[in-house]
CSV table of C-alpha atoms in Angstrom, one decimal:
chain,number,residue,atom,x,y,z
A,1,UNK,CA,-12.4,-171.7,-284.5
A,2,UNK,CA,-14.5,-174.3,-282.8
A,3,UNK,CA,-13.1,-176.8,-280.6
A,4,UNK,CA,-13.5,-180.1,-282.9
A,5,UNK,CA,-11.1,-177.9,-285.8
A,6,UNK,CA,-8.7,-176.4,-283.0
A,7,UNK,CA,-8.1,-180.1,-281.7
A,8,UNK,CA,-7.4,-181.5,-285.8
A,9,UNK,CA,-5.0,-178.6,-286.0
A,10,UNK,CA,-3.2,-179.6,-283.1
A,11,UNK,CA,-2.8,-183.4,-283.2
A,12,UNK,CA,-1.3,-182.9,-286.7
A,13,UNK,CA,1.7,-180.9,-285.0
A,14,UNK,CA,1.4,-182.4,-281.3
A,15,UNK,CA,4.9,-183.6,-279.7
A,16,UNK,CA,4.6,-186.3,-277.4
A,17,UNK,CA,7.9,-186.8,-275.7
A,18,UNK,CA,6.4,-190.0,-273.5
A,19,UNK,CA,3.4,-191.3,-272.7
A,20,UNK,CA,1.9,-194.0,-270.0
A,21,UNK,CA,-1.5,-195.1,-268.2
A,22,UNK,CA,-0.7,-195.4,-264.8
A,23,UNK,CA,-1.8,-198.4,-262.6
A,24,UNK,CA,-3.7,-198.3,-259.0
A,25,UNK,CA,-3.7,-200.9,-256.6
A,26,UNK,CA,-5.5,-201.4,-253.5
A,27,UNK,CA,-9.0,-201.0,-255.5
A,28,UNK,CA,-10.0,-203.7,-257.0
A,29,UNK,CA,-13.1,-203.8,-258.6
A,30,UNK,CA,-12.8,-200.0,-259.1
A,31,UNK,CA,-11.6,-197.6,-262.2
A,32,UNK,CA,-9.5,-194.9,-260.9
A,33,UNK,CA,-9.8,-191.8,-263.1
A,34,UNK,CA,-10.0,-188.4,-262.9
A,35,UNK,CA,-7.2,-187.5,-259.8
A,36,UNK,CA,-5.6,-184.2,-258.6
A,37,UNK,CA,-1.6,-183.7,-259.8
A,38,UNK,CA,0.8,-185.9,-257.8
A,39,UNK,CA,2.2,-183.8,-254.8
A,40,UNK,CA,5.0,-184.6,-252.3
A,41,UNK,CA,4.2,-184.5,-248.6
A,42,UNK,CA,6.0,-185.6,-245.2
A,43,UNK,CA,8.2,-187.3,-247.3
A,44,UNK,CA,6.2,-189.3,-249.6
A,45,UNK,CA,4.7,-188.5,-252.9
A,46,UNK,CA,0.6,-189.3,-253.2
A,47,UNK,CA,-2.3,-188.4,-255.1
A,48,UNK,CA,-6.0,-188.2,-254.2
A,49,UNK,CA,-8.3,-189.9,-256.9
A,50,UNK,CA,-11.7,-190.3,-257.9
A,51,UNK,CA,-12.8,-194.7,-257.7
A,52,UNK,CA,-16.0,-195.6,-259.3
A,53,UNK,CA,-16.9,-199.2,-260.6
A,54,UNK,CA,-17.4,-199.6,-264.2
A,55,UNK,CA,-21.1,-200.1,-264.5
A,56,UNK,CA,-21.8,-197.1,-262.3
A,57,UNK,CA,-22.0,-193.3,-262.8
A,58,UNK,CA,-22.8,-190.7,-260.2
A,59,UNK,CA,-21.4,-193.0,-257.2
A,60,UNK,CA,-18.1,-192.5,-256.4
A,61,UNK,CA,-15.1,-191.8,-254.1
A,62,UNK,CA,-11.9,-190.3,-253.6
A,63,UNK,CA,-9.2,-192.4,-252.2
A,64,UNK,CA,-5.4,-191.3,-251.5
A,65,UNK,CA,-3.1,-193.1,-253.0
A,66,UNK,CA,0.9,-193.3,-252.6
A,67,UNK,CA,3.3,-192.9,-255.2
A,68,UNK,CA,5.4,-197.1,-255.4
A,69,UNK,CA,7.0,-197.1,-258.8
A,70,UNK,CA,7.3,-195.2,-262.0
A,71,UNK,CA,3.8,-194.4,-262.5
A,72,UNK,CA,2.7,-196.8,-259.7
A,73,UNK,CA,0.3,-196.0,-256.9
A,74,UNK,CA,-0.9,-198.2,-254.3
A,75,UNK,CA,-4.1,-196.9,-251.7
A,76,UNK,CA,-2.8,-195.9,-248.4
A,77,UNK,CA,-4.2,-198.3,-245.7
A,78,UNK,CA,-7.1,-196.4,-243.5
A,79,UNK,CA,-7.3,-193.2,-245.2
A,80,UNK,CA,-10.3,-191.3,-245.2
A,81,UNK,CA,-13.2,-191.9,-247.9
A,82,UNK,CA,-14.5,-188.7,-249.2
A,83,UNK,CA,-17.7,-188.9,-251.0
A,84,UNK,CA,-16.8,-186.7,-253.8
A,85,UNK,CA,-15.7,-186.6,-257.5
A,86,UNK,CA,-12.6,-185.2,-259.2
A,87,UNK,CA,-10.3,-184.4,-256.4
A,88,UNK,CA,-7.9,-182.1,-256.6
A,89,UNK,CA,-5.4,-180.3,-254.1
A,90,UNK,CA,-3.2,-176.4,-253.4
A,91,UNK,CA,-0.7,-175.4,-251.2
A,92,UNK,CA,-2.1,-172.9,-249.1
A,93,UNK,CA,0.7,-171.1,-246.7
A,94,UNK,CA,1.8,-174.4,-244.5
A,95,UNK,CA,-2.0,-175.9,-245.2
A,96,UNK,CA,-3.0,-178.6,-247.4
A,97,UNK,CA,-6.3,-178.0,-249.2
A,98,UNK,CA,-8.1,-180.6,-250.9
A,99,UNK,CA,-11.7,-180.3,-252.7
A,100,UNK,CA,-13.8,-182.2,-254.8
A,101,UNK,CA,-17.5,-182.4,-256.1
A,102,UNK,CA,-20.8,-183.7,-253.9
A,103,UNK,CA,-23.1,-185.0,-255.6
A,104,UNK,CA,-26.3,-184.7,-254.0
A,105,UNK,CA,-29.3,-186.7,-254.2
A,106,UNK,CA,-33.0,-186.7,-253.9
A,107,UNK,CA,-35.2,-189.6,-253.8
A,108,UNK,CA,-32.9,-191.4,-255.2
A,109,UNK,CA,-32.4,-189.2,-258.1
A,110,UNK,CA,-29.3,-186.2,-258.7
A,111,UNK,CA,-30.7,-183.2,-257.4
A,112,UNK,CA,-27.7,-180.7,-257.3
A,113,UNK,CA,-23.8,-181.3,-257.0
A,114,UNK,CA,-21.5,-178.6,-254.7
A,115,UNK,CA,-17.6,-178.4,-254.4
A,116,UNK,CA,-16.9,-179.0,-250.9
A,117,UNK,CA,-13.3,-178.0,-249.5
A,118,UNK,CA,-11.0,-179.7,-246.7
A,119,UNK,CA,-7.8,-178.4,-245.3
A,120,UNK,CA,-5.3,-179.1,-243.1
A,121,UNK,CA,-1.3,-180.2,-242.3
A,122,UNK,CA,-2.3,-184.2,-242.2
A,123,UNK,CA,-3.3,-186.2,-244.9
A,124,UNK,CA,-5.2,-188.3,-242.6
A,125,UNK,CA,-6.9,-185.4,-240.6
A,126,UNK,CA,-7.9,-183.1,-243.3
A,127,UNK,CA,-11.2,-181.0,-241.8
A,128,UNK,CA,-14.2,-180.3,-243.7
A,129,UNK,CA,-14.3,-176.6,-244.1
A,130,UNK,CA,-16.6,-174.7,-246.5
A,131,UNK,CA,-18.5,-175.7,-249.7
A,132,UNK,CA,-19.0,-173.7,-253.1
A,133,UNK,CA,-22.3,-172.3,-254.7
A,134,UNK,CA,-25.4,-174.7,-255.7
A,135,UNK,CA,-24.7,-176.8,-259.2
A,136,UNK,CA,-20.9,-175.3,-259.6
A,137,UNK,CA,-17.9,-177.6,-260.2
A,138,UNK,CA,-14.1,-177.6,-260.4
A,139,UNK,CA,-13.6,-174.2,-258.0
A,140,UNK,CA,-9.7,-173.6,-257.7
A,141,UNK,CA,-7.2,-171.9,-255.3
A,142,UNK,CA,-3.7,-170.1,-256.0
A,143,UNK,CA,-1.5,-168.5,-254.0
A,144,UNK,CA,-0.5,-165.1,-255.1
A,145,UNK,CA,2.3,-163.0,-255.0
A,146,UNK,CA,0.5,-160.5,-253.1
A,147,UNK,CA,-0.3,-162.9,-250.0
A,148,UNK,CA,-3.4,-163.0,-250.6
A,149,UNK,CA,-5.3,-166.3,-252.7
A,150,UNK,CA,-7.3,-166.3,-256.0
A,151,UNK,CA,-10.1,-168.2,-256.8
A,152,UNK,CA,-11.3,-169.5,-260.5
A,153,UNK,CA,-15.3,-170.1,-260.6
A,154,UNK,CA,-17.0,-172.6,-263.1
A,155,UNK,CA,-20.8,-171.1,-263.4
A,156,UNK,CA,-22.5,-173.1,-265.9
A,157,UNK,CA,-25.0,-171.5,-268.1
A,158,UNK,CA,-28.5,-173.1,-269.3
A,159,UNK,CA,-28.0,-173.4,-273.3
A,160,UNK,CA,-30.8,-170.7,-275.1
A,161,UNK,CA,-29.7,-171.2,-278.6
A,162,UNK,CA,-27.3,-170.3,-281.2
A,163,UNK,CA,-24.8,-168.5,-280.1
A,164,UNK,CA,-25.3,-168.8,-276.5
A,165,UNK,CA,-22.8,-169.0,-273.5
A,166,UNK,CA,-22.6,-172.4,-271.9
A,167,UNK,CA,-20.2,-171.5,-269.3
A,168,UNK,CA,-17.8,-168.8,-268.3
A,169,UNK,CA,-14.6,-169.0,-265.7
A,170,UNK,CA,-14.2,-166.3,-263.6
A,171,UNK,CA,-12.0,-165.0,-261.0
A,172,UNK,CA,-12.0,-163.3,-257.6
A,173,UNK,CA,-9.2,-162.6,-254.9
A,174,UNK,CA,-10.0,-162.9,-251.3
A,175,UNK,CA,-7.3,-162.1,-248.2
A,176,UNK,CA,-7.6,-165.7,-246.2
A,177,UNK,CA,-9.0,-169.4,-246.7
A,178,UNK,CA,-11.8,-168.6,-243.8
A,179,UNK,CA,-13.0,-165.6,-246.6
A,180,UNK,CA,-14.1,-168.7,-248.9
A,181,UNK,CA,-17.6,-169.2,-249.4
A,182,UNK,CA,-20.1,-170.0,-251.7
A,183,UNK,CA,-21.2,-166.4,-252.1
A,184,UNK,CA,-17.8,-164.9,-252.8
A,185,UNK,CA,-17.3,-167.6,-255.1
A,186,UNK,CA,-20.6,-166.6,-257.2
A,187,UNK,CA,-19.5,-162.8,-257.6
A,188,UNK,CA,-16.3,-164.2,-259.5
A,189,UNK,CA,-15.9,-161.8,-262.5
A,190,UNK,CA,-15.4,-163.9,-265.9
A,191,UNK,CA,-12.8,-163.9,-267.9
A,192,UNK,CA,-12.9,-163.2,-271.7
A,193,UNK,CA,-11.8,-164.9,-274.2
A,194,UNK,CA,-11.4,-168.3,-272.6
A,195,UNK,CA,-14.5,-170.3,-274.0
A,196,UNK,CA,-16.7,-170.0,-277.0
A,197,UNK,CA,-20.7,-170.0,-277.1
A,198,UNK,CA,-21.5,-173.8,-276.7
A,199,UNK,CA,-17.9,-175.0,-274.9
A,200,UNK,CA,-17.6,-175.3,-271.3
A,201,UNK,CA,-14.6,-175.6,-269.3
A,202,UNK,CA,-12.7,-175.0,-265.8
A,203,UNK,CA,-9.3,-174.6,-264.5
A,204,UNK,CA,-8.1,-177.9,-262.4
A,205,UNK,CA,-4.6,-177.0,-261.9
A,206,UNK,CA,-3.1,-172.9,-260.7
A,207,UNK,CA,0.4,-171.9,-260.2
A,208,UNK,CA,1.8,-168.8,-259.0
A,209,UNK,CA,4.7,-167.8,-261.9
A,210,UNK,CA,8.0,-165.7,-260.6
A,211,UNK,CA,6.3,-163.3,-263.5
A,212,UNK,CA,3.5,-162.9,-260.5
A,213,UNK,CA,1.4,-164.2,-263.4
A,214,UNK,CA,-1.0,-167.0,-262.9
A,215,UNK,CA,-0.3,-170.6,-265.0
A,216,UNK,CA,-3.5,-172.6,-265.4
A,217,UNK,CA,-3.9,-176.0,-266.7
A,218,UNK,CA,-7.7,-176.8,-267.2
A,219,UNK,CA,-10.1,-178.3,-269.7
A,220,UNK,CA,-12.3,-177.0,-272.3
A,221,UNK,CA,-15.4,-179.3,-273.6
A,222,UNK,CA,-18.2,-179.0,-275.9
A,223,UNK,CA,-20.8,-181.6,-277.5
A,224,UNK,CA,-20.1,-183.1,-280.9
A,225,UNK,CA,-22.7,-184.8,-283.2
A,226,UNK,CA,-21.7,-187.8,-284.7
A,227,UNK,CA,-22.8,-187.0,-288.7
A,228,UNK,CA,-23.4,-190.7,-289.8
A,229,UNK,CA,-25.0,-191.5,-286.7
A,230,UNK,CA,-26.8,-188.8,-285.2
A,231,UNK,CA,-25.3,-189.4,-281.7
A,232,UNK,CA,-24.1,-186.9,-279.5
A,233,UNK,CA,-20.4,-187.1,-277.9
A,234,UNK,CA,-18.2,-185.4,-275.6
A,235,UNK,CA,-15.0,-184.2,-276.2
A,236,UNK,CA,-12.8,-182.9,-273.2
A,237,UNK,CA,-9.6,-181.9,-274.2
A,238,UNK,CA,-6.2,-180.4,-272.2
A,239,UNK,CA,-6.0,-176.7,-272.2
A,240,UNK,CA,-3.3,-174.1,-270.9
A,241,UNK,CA,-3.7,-170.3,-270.4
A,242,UNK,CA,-2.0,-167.6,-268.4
A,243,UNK,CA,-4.0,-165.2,-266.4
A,244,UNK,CA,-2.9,-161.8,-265.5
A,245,UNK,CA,-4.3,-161.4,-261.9
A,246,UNK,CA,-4.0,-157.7,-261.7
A,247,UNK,CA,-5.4,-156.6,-264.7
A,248,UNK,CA,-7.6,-159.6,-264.9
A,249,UNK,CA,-6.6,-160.3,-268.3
A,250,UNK,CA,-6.3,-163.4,-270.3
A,251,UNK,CA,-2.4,-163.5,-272.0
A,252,UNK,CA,-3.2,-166.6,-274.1
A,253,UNK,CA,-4.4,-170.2,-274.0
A,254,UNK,CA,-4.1,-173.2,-275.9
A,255,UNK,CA,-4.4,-177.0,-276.4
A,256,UNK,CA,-1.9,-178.7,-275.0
A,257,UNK,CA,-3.4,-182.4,-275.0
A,258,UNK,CA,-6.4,-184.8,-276.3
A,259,UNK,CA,-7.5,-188.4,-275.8
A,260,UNK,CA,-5.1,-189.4,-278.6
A,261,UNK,CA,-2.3,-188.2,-276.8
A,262,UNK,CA,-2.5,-190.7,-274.3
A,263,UNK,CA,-2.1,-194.5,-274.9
A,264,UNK,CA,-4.9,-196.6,-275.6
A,265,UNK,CA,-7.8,-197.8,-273.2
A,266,UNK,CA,-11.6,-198.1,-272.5
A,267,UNK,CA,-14.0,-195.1,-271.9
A,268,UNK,CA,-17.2,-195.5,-269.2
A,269,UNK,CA,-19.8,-195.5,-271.9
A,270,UNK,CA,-18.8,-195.0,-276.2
A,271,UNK,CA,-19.3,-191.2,-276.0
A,272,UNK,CA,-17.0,-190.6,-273.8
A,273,UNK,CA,-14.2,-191.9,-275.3
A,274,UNK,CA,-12.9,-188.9,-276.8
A,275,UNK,CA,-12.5,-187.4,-273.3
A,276,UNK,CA,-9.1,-186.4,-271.7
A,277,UNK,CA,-9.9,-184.6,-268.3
A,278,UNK,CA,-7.0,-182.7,-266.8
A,279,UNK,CA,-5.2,-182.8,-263.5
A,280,UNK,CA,-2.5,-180.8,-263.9
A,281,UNK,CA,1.7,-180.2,-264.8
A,282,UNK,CA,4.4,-181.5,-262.9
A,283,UNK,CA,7.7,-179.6,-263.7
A,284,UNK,CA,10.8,-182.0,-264.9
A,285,UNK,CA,14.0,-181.7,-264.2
A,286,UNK,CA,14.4,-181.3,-268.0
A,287,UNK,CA,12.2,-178.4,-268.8
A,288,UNK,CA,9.3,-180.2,-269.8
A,289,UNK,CA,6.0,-181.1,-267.3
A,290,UNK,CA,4.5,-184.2,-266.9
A,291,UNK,CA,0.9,-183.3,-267.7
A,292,UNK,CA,-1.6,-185.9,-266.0
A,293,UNK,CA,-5.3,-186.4,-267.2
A,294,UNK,CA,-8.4,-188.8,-266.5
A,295,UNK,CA,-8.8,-190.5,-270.1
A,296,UNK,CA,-12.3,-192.0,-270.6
A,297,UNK,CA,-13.8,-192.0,-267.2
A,298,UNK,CA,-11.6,-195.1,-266.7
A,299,UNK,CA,-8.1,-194.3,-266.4
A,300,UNK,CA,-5.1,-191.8,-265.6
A,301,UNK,CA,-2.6,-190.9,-268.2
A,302,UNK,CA,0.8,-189.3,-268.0
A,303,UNK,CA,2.2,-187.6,-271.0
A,304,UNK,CA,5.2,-185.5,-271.2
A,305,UNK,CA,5.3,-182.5,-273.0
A,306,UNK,CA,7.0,-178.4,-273.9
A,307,UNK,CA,6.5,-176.7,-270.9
A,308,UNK,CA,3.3,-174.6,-271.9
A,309,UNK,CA,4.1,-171.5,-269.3
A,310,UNK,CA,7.6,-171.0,-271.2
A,311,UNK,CA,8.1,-167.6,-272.3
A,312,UNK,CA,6.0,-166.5,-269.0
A,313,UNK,CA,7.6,-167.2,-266.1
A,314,UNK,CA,8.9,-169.6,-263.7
A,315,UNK,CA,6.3,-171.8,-262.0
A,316,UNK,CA,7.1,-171.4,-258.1
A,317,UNK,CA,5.2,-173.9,-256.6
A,318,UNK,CA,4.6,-177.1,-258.1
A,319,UNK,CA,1.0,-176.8,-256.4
């Protein structure tokens, strides 16, 4: 089923339960979009997300931002810049670990784009610690039941035709955040059955589940053509799954949000607004998880929805 029929097939049965666009302050000038999940620390609750101005593209930064009001969030005063894109953030034994894409340039044109990866116990002294392979985006960590951490790859494929790969997710285990690396990240071994020939997608949000099963909350993409007027757009939608770590095994995935989900708002440029780019699930104290997404390249939204790991375990760790 291609991605443009799976999404018609679930917005006719979707159940929203609430929905809002958060708002940012501290920024002004600046769209906030794109952020990691909200996460309590030292006894606040903050997010880290990606500021851009409207009429730009490729020049951004990540900013944290503390949690004021019911999705409210002001900047926190003197916290560090990053120059990155899309942040996004794990729990890591007693460590913090934040990364996020660099985008690098060349004569003042793109030339390639890395994830790079900070750690540490303060939010305001997180230390620059490794970066992921050449061209590769939205790398994530877990925890595992074993001790030891698993990592979810994004390789992107060049296109070569009908029926081609466009991308692949893959996974790897390693014993200890200093075993991180660009070249361990590269050997990830894919998992099937995630994405069809001509989608691409990644995982943005891992949690360890008491089933010692992995919960992912990612994204899946592809390219759609516009039939009455030739134009390409992008549609980015919210996916679950549930990995099997030991026998590297996919258990199942599914939609579990689009743009239409969300309320109402601008997108960076017109084909782009079909895009819904996920954080990640906060659990409730009702059963259901807050699921948060960048919507357009402008905003964040919040919707609340079924818990999509039911049936699979107990998430452990919020992040």
């Amino acid at each position: 089923m291609s991605l443009q029929a799976e999404k018609a097939r679930f917005e006719a049965g979707k159940k929203i339960y609430d929905q809002a666009v958060l708002t940012f302050h501290g920024v002004p000038g600046f769209d906030v979009y794109n952020p990691s999940i909200p996460f309590i620390w030292t006894g606040g609750t903050y997010l880290y997300a990606r500021i851009e101005k409207r009429s730009e593209w490729a020049r951004s930064w990540v900013r944290l931002f503390r949690q004021t009001g019911p999705d409210d969030w002001t900047v926190v005063p003197d916290s560090m810049i990053y120059q990155l894109e899309d942040p996004y953030i794990s729990k890591i034994d007693d460590q913090l670990v934040m990364g996020g894409t660099h985008v690098r340039y060349s004569r003042g044109k793109i030339d390639t784009y890395y994830g790079y990866f900070y750690r540490g116990e303060k939010l305001d002294d997180m230390t620059y610690f490794t970066t992921g392979p050449d061209h590769m985006k939205d790398i994530r960590l877990v925890k595992m039941a074993s001790g030891h951490i698993g990592v979810f790859s994004r390789p992107r494929h060049e296109s070569s035709g009908p029926g081609a790969r466009a991308a692949d997710i893959g996974f790897t285990v390693i014993e200890d955040l200093d075993q991180l690396d660009a070249h361990i990240i590269e050997k990830a071994k894919p998992i099937d059955g995630l994405l069809q020939p001509e989608e691409w997608g990644s995982c943005n949000q891992c949690y360890l589940l008491d089933s010692h099963l992995i919960g992912v909350a990612g994204h899946k993409a592809c390219r759609v053509v516009d039939e009455q007027t030739g134009k390409t757009n992008m549609l980015y939608t919210n996916i679950a799954f549930i990995f099997d770590p030991d026998h590297h095994q996919l258990e199942t995935v599914k939609l579990i949000g689009t743009r239409s989900c969300y309320p109402a708002g601008p997108a960076k440029m017109p084909e782009l607004a079909d895009c819904a780019f996920t954080a990640g699930l906060v659990p409730r104290t009702d059963g259901r998880v807050d699921l948060y997404s960048g919507i357009g390249d402008t905003q964040v939204g919040r919707i609340t929805i079924d818990n999509p790991f039911s049936g699979y375990g107990r998430i452990i760790t919020p992040f």
